[in-house]
Amino acid sequence: MDLMQDITALAKRRGFVYPGSEIYGGFGGFWDYGPLGVELKNNIKREWWKSMVYERDDVVGADAAIIMNPRVWEASGHIEAFTDPLVECKSCHHRFRADKIGGVCPDCGGEFTEPKKFNLLTEVYVGTTEEGKNKAYLRGEITQGVFVNFKNVVDSTRVKIPFGIAQIGKAFRNEITAGNFTFRSREFEQMELEYFIKPGKVEAKKVFEFWKEARLNWYVSLGMNKENLRFRRHEEDERAHYAADAVDIEYKAPFGWSEFEGVHNRTDFDLKNHHLKYKDEEAGEEYTPWVIETSGGIDRTALFFLIDAYRQDKERVILKLHPKLAPYKVAVFPLLANKPDLLQKAKEIYQILRTKLYVAWDDRGNIGKRYFAQDEIGTPWCVTIDFQTLEDDTVTIRDRDTTKQERVKADKLEEYFENRLK
Ligand code: GAP
């Protein structure tokens, strides 16, 4: 089995990611996150929000509606230019992205039509009566919700240029070919910063370089192997319609180097199209700010953290996820489930720890199997309550990565994990 098959199988078996609508045969390009997957995604989002909003004085958050007035997408250029080149096989009529496929149809060897532009926006119909329903779009990028609220944020807060607005949310693209597990889906989640600056190439370059480095370092700070990361600058002919400069952060995936975050210089493209300006009262000037954007995909990030953390030796799978990302931080076990004293003490410790951390409980099978089950889902520490606990109130803590065990006083456990998670 190759690595992608292993990851997909693990994701399904342990409740990270399931195929969308599986009991009805699935639905191409849509995925559902299970109990552990939602924890991993929430942890990624929480860490991102902390570093982008809480730890900065110059960034505030927002959460705009997914469906907006369709005029937003006209102004933003998406109705005209948010397209991929599509070819169709003249024999079997299967459709492909022209820039990702060779000269003949891989399914039947047939000839392709000439490429045509295929718009990626997903249409929806909104309204209460059949006759009165209006066509709208699910957002193709979460970004425009920030731009259309630029004036609202300036007027309702104390932000001053330079400042940023951060947002996390779902986006939808009618991708011609979805694939590589969650990598290219039709519904996905983005985490974006729109950072507004004074117009000008010099300032833009400085801010662009800052965010490019900051974003790559953020992945490394959460345990991603630096050697699996690189920057790739876009050629002029591959940049999105709004970007004057674009650099991708790419991960060395089993299916090749793949983009999972983009840093873009959007200049004044968007605010100008929405007729929005900024008034600098102190300097007595008015201008259209430029925007440096960092745009990451949470699904791709979760997938690459899983791939990066995945280790397999003869007898066990270990997910070496950073403790801040691991779904459970700690698992608590009574050494033997049929000893009431051990069970009661273990439950007490479990109840105390779960007020601070997301904690797993397991009293099935033998201790070795329980360790393996936690290794496979990335739980960094397992706490075992044994007979010695009943005598001296110490427990063993077993470390996922080193498998080393140490004895710690039960009443020091909260402090111990707080320090380890710092
Ligand atoms: N606002 C800019 C923007 O949307 P993008 O490069 O088109 O830029 C940003 O998308 C990120 O969104 C990508 O780096 C990727 O992580 C994620 N993304 C885009 N299309 C995706 C898809 N079909 N499936 C999963 N993630 C996707």
Coordinates of C-alpha atoms and ligand atoms in Angstrom, one line a residue:
M1 CA 0.0 0.0 0.0
D2 CA 1.3 3.5 -0.7
L3 CA 1.4 6.3 1.8
M4 CA -1.8 8.0 0.6
Q5 CA -3.7 4.7 0.8
D6 CA -2.4 4.2 4.3
I7 CA -3.4 7.7 5.4
T8 CA -6.9 7.4 3.8
A9 CA -7.4 4.1 5.5
L10 CA -6.3 5.4 8.9
A11 CA -8.4 8.5 8.5
K12 CA -11.5 6.3 7.9
R13 CA -10.7 3.6 10.4
R14 CA -10.0 6.0 13.3
G15 CA -12.6 8.7 12.5
F16 CA -10.6 11.5 11.0
V17 CA -12.2 11.8 7.6
Y18 CA -14.9 9.8 5.8
P19 CA -16.1 10.0 2.2
G20 CA -19.1 12.5 2.1
S21 CA -22.6 10.9 1.9
E22 CA -20.9 7.5 1.9
I23 CA -24.1 5.4 2.5
Y24 CA -25.5 6.8 -0.8
G25 CA -22.4 6.0 -2.7
G26 CA -20.4 9.2 -1.9
F27 CA -20.5 12.5 -3.7
G28 CA -17.3 13.4 -5.6
G29 CA -15.2 16.1 -4.0
F30 CA -17.0 16.2 -0.7
W31 CA -15.6 14.8 2.6
D32 CA -16.9 14.6 6.2
Y33 CA -14.7 15.0 9.2
G34 CA -15.3 12.5 12.1
P35 CA -14.7 12.9 15.8
L36 CA -10.9 13.1 15.6
G37 CA -10.8 15.0 12.3
V38 CA -13.0 17.8 13.7
E39 CA -10.6 18.1 16.7
L40 CA -7.5 18.3 14.4
K41 CA -9.2 21.0 12.3
N42 CA -10.3 22.9 15.4
N43 CA -6.8 22.8 16.8
I44 CA -5.3 24.1 13.5
K45 CA -7.9 26.9 13.5
R46 CA -7.3 27.8 17.1
E47 CA -3.6 28.0 16.7
W48 CA -3.9 30.1 13.5
W49 CA -6.3 32.5 15.2
K50 CA -4.0 32.8 18.2
S51 CA -1.0 33.7 16.1
M52 CA -2.9 35.9 13.6
V53 CA -5.3 37.8 15.9
Y54 CA -4.7 37.4 19.6
E55 CA -0.9 37.8 19.4
R56 CA -1.0 40.9 17.2
D57 CA -2.1 44.4 17.9
D58 CA -2.8 45.2 14.3
V59 CA -5.3 42.4 13.3
V60 CA -9.0 41.9 14.1
G61 CA -11.3 39.1 13.1
A62 CA -14.5 38.8 11.0
D63 CA -16.9 36.1 9.9
A64 CA -18.9 37.1 6.8
A65 CA -21.9 35.4 5.2
I66 CA -21.2 32.6 2.8
I67 CA -23.8 33.8 0.3
M68 CA -23.5 37.4 -0.8
N69 CA -25.2 39.7 -3.2
P70 CA -24.2 38.4 -6.6
R71 CA -23.0 41.9 -7.5
V72 CA -20.0 41.2 -5.2
W73 CA -18.8 38.5 -7.6
E74 CA -19.3 40.7 -10.7
A75 CA -17.2 43.5 -9.1
S76 CA -14.5 41.2 -7.8
G77 CA -14.0 39.8 -11.3
H78 CA -14.9 36.2 -10.4
I79 CA -17.8 35.9 -12.8
E80 CA -15.6 36.9 -15.6
A81 CA -12.2 35.4 -14.7
F82 CA -12.6 32.7 -12.0
T83 CA -12.2 29.9 -14.5
D84 CA -10.2 26.8 -15.4
P85 CA -9.6 25.6 -18.9
L86 CA -11.8 22.5 -19.6
V87 CA -11.5 19.9 -22.3
E88 CA -14.0 17.1 -23.0
C89 CA -13.3 13.7 -24.6
K90 CA -15.2 13.5 -27.9
S91 CA -15.7 9.7 -27.3
C92 CA -16.6 9.1 -23.7
H93 CA -17.4 12.8 -22.8
H94 CA -15.4 12.7 -19.6
R95 CA -14.2 16.2 -18.7
F96 CA -10.7 17.3 -17.5
R97 CA -8.7 20.4 -16.7
A98 CA -6.7 21.1 -19.9
D99 CA -3.7 22.3 -17.9
K100 CA -3.4 19.1 -15.9
I101 CA -3.9 16.5 -18.7
G102 CA -2.0 15.2 -21.7
G103 CA -3.1 15.1 -25.3
V104 CA -5.5 12.2 -25.2
C105 CA -8.3 11.0 -22.8
P106 CA -6.8 8.8 -20.1
D107 CA -10.1 6.9 -19.8
C108 CA -10.6 5.8 -23.4
G109 CA -7.7 7.3 -25.5
G110 CA -10.2 9.6 -27.3
E111 CA -9.5 13.0 -28.8
F112 CA -10.3 16.2 -26.8
T113 CA -12.3 19.2 -27.8
E114 CA -10.7 22.6 -27.8
P115 CA -10.3 24.0 -24.3
K116 CA -13.1 26.3 -23.1
K117 CA -13.3 28.4 -20.0
F118 CA -15.2 26.8 -17.1
N119 CA -16.4 29.0 -14.2
L120 CA -15.7 27.5 -10.8
L121 CA -18.4 29.4 -8.8
T122 CA -21.2 27.2 -7.4
E123 CA -24.6 28.5 -8.1
V124 CA -27.4 28.5 -5.6
Y125 CA -31.0 29.8 -5.7
V126 CA -32.3 32.0 -2.9
G127 CA -35.8 33.2 -2.2
T128 CA -39.1 32.0 -0.6
T129 CA -41.2 31.5 -3.7
E130 CA -40.4 29.4 -6.8
E131 CA -40.9 32.5 -9.1
G132 CA -39.0 34.8 -6.8
K133 CA -35.9 32.7 -6.5
N134 CA -32.7 34.5 -7.4
K135 CA -29.5 33.1 -8.6
A136 CA -26.6 33.7 -6.1
Y137 CA -23.2 32.0 -5.6
L138 CA -21.6 30.1 -2.8
R139 CA -18.4 32.0 -2.2
G140 CA -15.4 30.8 -4.3
E141 CA -13.0 32.5 -1.8
I142 CA -13.8 33.7 1.7
T143 CA -11.9 36.9 0.9
Q144 CA -14.6 39.1 -0.6
G145 CA -16.6 39.0 2.7
V146 CA -13.7 40.9 4.3
F147 CA -13.4 43.4 1.5
V148 CA -17.1 44.3 1.4
N149 CA -16.9 45.0 5.2
F150 CA -13.7 47.1 5.0
K151 CA -15.6 50.3 5.8
N152 CA -17.7 48.7 8.5
V153 CA -14.5 47.5 10.3
V154 CA -12.8 50.9 9.9
D155 CA -15.8 52.7 11.2
S156 CA -16.6 50.4 14.1
T157 CA -13.1 49.7 15.5
R158 CA -10.0 51.7 16.1
V159 CA -7.9 50.1 13.4
K160 CA -5.5 52.3 11.4
I161 CA -3.5 51.4 8.4
P162 CA -1.5 49.2 8.4
F163 CA -3.9 46.6 9.8
G164 CA -5.3 43.2 8.9
I165 CA -8.7 41.4 9.0
A166 CA -8.5 37.6 9.6
Q167 CA -11.2 35.2 8.7
I168 CA -11.8 31.4 8.7
G169 CA -14.6 29.8 6.8
K170 CA -15.9 27.5 4.1
A171 CA -15.4 28.2 0.4
F172 CA -16.8 26.3 -2.6
R173 CA -15.4 25.6 -6.0
N174 CA -16.9 23.5 -8.8
E175 CA -13.6 21.9 -9.5
I176 CA -13.4 20.1 -12.8
T177 CA -11.5 17.2 -11.3
A178 CA -11.5 16.8 -7.5
G179 CA -8.9 14.3 -6.2
N180 CA -6.0 13.3 -4.1
F181 CA -8.2 12.7 -1.0
T182 CA -9.2 16.0 0.6
F183 CA -6.5 17.9 -1.3
R184 CA -8.8 19.1 -4.1
S185 CA -12.4 19.2 -2.9
R186 CA -15.5 21.1 -4.0
E187 CA -16.2 22.3 -0.4
F188 CA -13.3 23.3 1.8
E189 CA -12.2 25.7 4.5
Q190 CA -9.9 28.6 4.3
M191 CA -7.9 30.7 6.8
E192 CA -7.1 34.1 5.5
L193 CA -5.5 37.4 6.4
E194 CA -6.2 40.5 4.4
Y195 CA -3.5 43.0 5.4
F196 CA -4.2 46.6 4.3
I197 CA -1.3 48.9 3.7
K198 CA -0.4 52.3 2.1
P199 CA -0.2 52.0 -1.7
G200 CA 3.2 51.5 -3.2
K201 CA 5.5 48.8 -4.5
V202 CA 8.2 49.2 -1.9
E203 CA 5.9 48.8 1.1
A204 CA 4.1 46.0 -0.6
K205 CA 7.3 44.1 -1.1
K206 CA 8.4 44.5 2.5
V207 CA 5.1 43.4 3.9
F208 CA 4.8 40.5 1.4
E209 CA 8.3 39.2 2.4
F210 CA 7.3 39.5 6.1
W211 CA 4.2 37.4 5.8
K212 CA 5.7 34.9 3.5
E213 CA 8.3 34.0 6.1
A214 CA 5.9 34.2 9.0
R215 CA 3.5 31.8 7.4
L216 CA 6.1 29.2 6.6
N217 CA 7.5 29.5 10.0
W218 CA 4.1 28.9 11.6
Y219 CA 3.9 25.5 10.0
V220 CA 7.4 24.6 11.2
S221 CA 6.5 25.9 14.7
L222 CA 3.7 23.3 14.8
G223 CA 6.1 20.5 13.9
M224 CA 6.0 20.3 10.1
N225 CA 9.4 19.2 8.7
K226 CA 11.1 22.2 7.1
E227 CA 12.6 20.0 4.4
N228 CA 9.1 19.1 3.2
L229 CA 8.3 22.8 2.7
R230 CA 9.3 25.3 0.0
F231 CA 8.2 28.5 -1.6
R232 CA 7.3 28.7 -5.3
R233 CA 6.7 32.0 -7.0
H234 CA 4.0 32.1 -9.6
E235 CA 4.9 32.8 -13.3
E236 CA 3.1 35.8 -14.7
D237 CA 0.7 33.6 -16.8
E238 CA -0.5 31.5 -13.8
R239 CA -1.4 34.2 -11.3
A240 CA -5.0 34.7 -10.3
H241 CA -6.8 37.6 -11.9
Y242 CA -6.4 39.7 -8.7
A243 CA -2.7 39.1 -8.0
A244 CA 0.3 41.2 -9.0
D245 CA 2.6 38.9 -7.2
A246 CA 2.0 35.4 -5.7
V247 CA 4.1 32.9 -3.8
D248 CA 2.8 29.5 -2.9
I249 CA 3.9 27.5 0.2
E250 CA 4.2 24.0 -1.1
Y251 CA 4.4 20.6 0.7
K252 CA 6.3 17.6 -0.6
A253 CA 3.3 15.4 -0.8
P254 CA 3.3 11.7 -2.0
F255 CA 1.7 13.0 -5.2
G256 CA 4.3 15.7 -5.7
W257 CA 5.1 19.3 -4.4
S258 CA 1.6 20.8 -3.8
E259 CA 0.4 24.2 -2.8
F260 CA -1.5 24.6 0.4
E261 CA -1.1 28.3 1.2
G262 CA -0.7 31.3 -1.1
V263 CA 0.7 34.8 -0.3
H264 CA -0.6 37.4 -2.7
N265 CA -0.1 41.0 -3.5
R266 CA -3.7 42.0 -4.5
T267 CA -2.7 45.7 -4.8
D268 CA -5.8 47.9 -4.8
F269 CA -7.6 45.5 -7.2
D270 CA -10.5 44.5 -4.9
L271 CA -11.1 47.7 -2.9
K272 CA -11.1 49.8 -6.1
N273 CA -13.6 47.4 -7.7
H274 CA -15.8 47.8 -4.7
H275 CA -15.3 51.6 -4.7
L276 CA -13.9 51.6 -1.1
K277 CA -11.3 54.1 0.2
Y278 CA -9.5 54.8 3.4
K279 CA -9.4 58.3 5.0
D280 CA -6.2 59.0 7.0
E281 CA -7.6 61.8 9.2
E282 CA -4.2 62.7 10.8
A283 CA -2.3 63.0 7.5
G284 CA -5.4 64.5 5.8
E285 CA -5.2 62.1 2.9
E286 CA -7.6 59.6 1.2
Y287 CA -6.4 56.6 -0.8
T288 CA -7.3 53.1 -1.8
P289 CA -5.1 50.8 0.3
W290 CA -3.2 47.9 -1.2
V291 CA -3.7 44.4 0.2
I292 CA -1.2 41.6 1.0
E293 CA -3.1 38.4 1.6
T294 CA -2.2 35.1 3.2
S295 CA -4.6 32.4 2.2
G296 CA -4.3 28.9 3.6
G297 CA -6.5 25.8 3.2
I298 CA -7.4 24.0 6.4
D299 CA -8.2 20.7 4.7
R300 CA -4.9 20.7 2.9
T301 CA -3.1 21.8 6.1
A302 CA -4.8 19.0 8.1
L303 CA -3.9 16.4 5.4
F304 CA -0.2 17.5 5.2
F305 CA 0.1 17.5 9.0
L306 CA -1.2 14.0 9.0
I307 CA 1.2 12.9 6.2
D308 CA 4.1 14.6 7.9
A309 CA 3.3 13.0 11.3
Y310 CA 2.7 9.5 9.9
R311 CA 5.3 6.8 10.9
Q312 CA 5.0 3.1 10.5
D313 CA 7.3 0.4 11.9
K314 CA 6.7 -3.3 11.9
E315 CA 4.2 -3.5 14.7
R316 CA 2.7 0.0 15.0
V317 CA 1.6 3.2 13.4
I318 CA 2.5 6.4 15.2
L319 CA 1.1 9.8 14.4
K320 CA 3.7 12.2 15.6
L321 CA 1.4 15.2 15.7
H322 CA 2.5 18.3 17.6
P323 CA 0.8 18.1 21.0
K324 CA -1.1 21.3 20.2
L325 CA -2.6 19.6 17.2
A326 CA -3.2 16.2 18.6
P327 CA -7.0 15.4 19.0
Y328 CA -6.6 14.0 22.5
K329 CA -3.8 15.4 24.6
V330 CA -3.8 12.6 27.2
A331 CA -5.3 9.2 27.6
V332 CA -6.1 7.8 31.0
F333 CA -6.1 4.0 31.8
P334 CA -6.7 1.9 34.9
L335 CA -4.0 -0.9 34.7
L336 CA -6.7 -3.5 35.1
A337 CA -10.4 -2.7 34.5
N338 CA -11.7 -5.4 36.9
K339 CA -10.1 -3.9 40.0
P340 CA -12.7 -1.4 41.5
D341 CA -10.0 0.5 43.5
L342 CA -7.9 1.1 40.3
L343 CA -11.0 2.0 38.3
Q344 CA -12.3 4.5 40.8
K345 CA -8.9 6.2 41.2
A346 CA -8.5 6.3 37.4
K347 CA -11.9 7.8 36.9
E348 CA -11.1 10.5 39.5
I349 CA -8.0 11.5 37.7
Y350 CA -9.8 11.4 34.3
Q351 CA -12.5 13.7 35.6
I352 CA -10.0 16.2 36.9
L353 CA -7.9 16.3 33.8
R354 CA -10.8 16.6 31.4
T355 CA -11.8 20.0 32.9
K356 CA -8.6 21.4 31.3
L357 CA -7.8 19.1 28.4
Y358 CA -9.5 16.8 25.9
V359 CA -8.8 13.4 27.4
A360 CA -9.4 9.9 26.2
W361 CA -10.5 7.0 28.5
D362 CA -9.7 3.4 27.7
D363 CA -10.1 0.3 29.9
R364 CA -10.3 -2.3 27.2
G365 CA -7.8 -5.1 26.4
N366 CA -4.2 -5.0 27.6
I367 CA -2.1 -1.9 28.3
G368 CA 0.2 -2.5 25.2
K369 CA -2.8 -2.5 22.9
R370 CA -4.1 0.7 24.5
Y371 CA -0.8 2.4 23.9
F372 CA -0.8 1.3 20.2
A373 CA -4.3 2.6 19.8
Q374 CA -3.4 6.0 21.2
D375 CA -0.1 6.1 19.1
E376 CA -2.1 5.6 16.0
I377 CA -4.3 8.7 16.6
G378 CA -1.4 10.9 17.9
T379 CA -2.2 11.1 21.6
P380 CA 1.1 12.4 23.1
W381 CA 0.8 11.1 26.6
C382 CA -0.8 8.1 28.3
V383 CA -1.4 8.0 32.1
T384 CA -1.7 4.7 33.8
I385 CA -3.1 4.2 37.3
D386 CA -1.6 1.0 38.8
F387 CA -1.3 -0.6 42.2
Q388 CA 1.6 1.7 43.2
T389 CA -0.8 4.6 42.7
L390 CA -3.0 3.3 45.5
E391 CA 0.0 3.4 47.8
D392 CA 1.9 6.6 47.0
D393 CA -0.5 8.5 44.7
T394 CA 2.0 8.5 41.7
V395 CA 1.0 7.5 38.1
T396 CA 3.1 6.5 35.1
I397 CA 3.2 8.9 32.1
R398 CA 4.2 7.2 28.9
D399 CA 5.5 9.4 26.1
R400 CA 4.3 8.6 22.6
D401 CA 7.5 9.5 20.8
T402 CA 10.1 8.0 23.1
T403 CA 7.9 5.4 24.7
K404 CA 9.7 6.3 28.0
Q405 CA 7.8 6.2 31.2
E406 CA 8.1 8.4 34.3
R407 CA 6.3 8.5 37.6
V408 CA 4.6 11.7 38.6
K409 CA 2.4 12.6 41.6
A410 CA -1.2 12.5 40.6
D411 CA -1.9 16.0 42.0
K412 CA 0.9 17.4 39.8
L413 CA -0.6 16.1 36.6
E414 CA -2.4 19.3 35.6
E415 CA 0.8 21.4 36.1
Y416 CA 2.8 18.7 34.2
F417 CA 0.7 18.8 31.1
E418 CA 0.3 22.6 31.2
N419 CA 4.1 22.8 31.0
R420 CA 4.4 20.2 28.3
L421 CA 1.9 22.1 26.2
K422 CA 3.5 25.4 26.5
Ligands
GAP1 N1 -8.3 34.3 -1.5 C1 -7.2 33.8 -2.2 C2 -7.5 32.4 -2.5 O1 -8.6 31.8 -2.4 P1 -6.3 30.3 -3.6 O2 -4.8 30.1 -3.8 O3 -7.2 30.1 -4.7 O4 -6.4 31.8 -3.0 C3 -6.1 29.5 -1.1 O5 -6.8 29.4 -2.4 C4 -6.0 28.1 -0.5 O6 -7.3 27.5 -0.4 C5 -5.1 27.1 -1.2 O7 -3.8 27.3 -0.9 C6 -5.7 25.8 -0.7 O8 -5.1 25.5 0.5 C7 -7.1 26.1 -0.5 N2 -7.9 25.5 -1.6 C8 -8.1 26.1 -2.8 N3 -8.8 25.3 -3.6 C9 -9.1 24.2 -2.9 C10 -9.7 22.9 -3.2 N4 -10.4 22.7 -4.3 N5 -9.8 22.0 -2.2 C11 -9.1 22.2 -1.0 N6 -8.5 23.3 -0.7 C12 -8.4 24.3 -1.6

